PDB file of C-alpha atoms in Angstrom:
ATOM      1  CA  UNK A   1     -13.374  15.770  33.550  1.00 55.00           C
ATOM      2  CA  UNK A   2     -16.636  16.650  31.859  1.00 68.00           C
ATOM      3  CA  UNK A   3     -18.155  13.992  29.116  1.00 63.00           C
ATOM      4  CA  UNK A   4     -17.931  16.762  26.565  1.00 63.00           C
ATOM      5  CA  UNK A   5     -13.684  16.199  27.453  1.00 65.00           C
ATOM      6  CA  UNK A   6     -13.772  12.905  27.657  1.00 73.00           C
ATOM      7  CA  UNK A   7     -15.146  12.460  24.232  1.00 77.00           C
ATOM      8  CA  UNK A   8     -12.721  15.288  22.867  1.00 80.00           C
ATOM      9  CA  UNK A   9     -10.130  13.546  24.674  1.00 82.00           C
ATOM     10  CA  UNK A  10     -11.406  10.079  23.301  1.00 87.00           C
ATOM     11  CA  UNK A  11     -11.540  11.362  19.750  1.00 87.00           C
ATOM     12  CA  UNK A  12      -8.184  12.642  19.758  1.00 86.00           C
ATOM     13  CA  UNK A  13      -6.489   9.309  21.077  1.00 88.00           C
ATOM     14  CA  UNK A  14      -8.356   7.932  18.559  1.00 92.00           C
ATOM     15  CA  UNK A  15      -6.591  10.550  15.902  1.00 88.00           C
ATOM     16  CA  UNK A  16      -3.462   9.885  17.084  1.00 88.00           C
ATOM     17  CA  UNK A  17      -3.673   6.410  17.243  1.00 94.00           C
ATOM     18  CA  UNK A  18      -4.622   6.259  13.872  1.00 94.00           C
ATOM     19  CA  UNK A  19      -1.951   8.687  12.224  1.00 91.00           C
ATOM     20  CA  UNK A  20       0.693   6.050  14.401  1.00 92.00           C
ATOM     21  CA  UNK A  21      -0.395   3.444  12.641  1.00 96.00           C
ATOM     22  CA  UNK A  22      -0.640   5.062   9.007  1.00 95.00           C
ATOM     23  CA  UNK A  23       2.818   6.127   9.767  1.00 91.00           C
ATOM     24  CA  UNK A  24       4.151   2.542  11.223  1.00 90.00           C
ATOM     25  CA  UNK A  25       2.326   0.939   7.941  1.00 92.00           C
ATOM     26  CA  UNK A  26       4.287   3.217   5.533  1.00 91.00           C
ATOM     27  CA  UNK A  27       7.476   2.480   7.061  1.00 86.00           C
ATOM     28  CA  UNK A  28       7.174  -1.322   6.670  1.00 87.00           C
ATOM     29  CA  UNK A  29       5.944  -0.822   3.087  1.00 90.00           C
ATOM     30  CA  UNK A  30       9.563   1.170   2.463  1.00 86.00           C
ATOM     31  CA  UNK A  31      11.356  -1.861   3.072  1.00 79.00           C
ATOM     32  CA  UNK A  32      14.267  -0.266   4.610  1.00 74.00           C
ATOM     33  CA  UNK A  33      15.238  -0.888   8.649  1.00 75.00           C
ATOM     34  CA  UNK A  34      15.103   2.332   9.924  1.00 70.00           C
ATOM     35  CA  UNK A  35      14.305   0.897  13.402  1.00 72.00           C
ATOM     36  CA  UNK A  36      17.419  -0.535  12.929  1.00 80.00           C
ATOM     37  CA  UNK A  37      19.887   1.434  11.121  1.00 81.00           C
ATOM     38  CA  UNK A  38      19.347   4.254  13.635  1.00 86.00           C
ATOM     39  CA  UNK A  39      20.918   6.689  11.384  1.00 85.00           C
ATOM     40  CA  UNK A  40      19.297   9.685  13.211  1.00 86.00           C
ATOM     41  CA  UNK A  41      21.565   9.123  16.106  1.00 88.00           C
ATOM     42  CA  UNK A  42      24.578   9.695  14.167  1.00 92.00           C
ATOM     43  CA  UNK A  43      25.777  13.349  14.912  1.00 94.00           C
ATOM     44  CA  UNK A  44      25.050  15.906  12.220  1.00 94.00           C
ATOM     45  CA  UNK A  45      23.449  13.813   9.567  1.00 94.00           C
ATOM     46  CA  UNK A  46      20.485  14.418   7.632  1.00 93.00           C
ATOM     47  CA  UNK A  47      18.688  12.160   8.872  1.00 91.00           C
ATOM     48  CA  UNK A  48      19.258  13.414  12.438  1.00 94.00           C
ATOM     49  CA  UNK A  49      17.790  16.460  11.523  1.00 94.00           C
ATOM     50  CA  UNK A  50      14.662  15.232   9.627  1.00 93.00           C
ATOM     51  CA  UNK A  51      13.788  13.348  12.463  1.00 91.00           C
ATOM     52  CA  UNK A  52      14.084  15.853  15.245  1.00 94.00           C
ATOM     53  CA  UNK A  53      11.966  18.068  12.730  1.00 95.00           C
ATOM     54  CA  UNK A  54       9.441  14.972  12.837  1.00 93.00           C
ATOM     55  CA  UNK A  55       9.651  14.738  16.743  1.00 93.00           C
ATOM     56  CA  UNK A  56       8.722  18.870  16.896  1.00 96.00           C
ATOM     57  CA  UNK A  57       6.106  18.658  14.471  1.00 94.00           C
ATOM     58  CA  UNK A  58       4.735  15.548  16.473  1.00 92.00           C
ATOM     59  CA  UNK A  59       4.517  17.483  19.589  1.00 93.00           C
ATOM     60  CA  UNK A  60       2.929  20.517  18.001  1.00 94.00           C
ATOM     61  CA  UNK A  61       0.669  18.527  16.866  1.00 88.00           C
ATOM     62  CA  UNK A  62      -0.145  16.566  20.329  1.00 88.00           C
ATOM     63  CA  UNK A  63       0.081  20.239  21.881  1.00 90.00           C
ATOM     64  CA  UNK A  64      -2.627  21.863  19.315  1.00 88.00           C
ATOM     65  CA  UNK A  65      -4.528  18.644  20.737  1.00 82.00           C
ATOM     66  CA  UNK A  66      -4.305  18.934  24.167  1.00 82.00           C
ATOM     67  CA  UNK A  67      -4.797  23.031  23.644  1.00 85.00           C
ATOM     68  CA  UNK A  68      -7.759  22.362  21.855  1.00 80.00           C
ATOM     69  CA  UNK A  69      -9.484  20.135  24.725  1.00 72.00           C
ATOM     70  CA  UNK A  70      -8.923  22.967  27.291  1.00 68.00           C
TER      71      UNK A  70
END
């Protein structure tokens, strides 16, 4: 890997790194469990299908990333 990637690759660690831990900081702030509630496991609920739509928009956006570098 080139140092041209590896600082790309660097920088977006860094990026995602930092949107984890905006995201993890808003959760505690809610003051709800979610961690432990689990609600998206339960079979058809909402919540189940926010966070799937989460989990694809996550990887699109690790994808665009990891597109990006190559």
């Amino acid at each position: 890997m080139g140092l041209v990637q590896s600082m790309s690759a660097e920088r977006n660690m860094a990026l995602l790194v930092e949107r984890r831990d905006n995201i993890r900081e808003w959760l505690e702030q809610q003051g709800e469990p979610a961690d432990l509630e689990q609600r998206h496991l339960d079979q058809g609920s909402s919540e189940q299908t926010y966070w799937h739509h989460g989990y694809q928009a996550a990887l699109d956006d690790i994808l665009k990333l990891l597109k990006s570098q190559s």
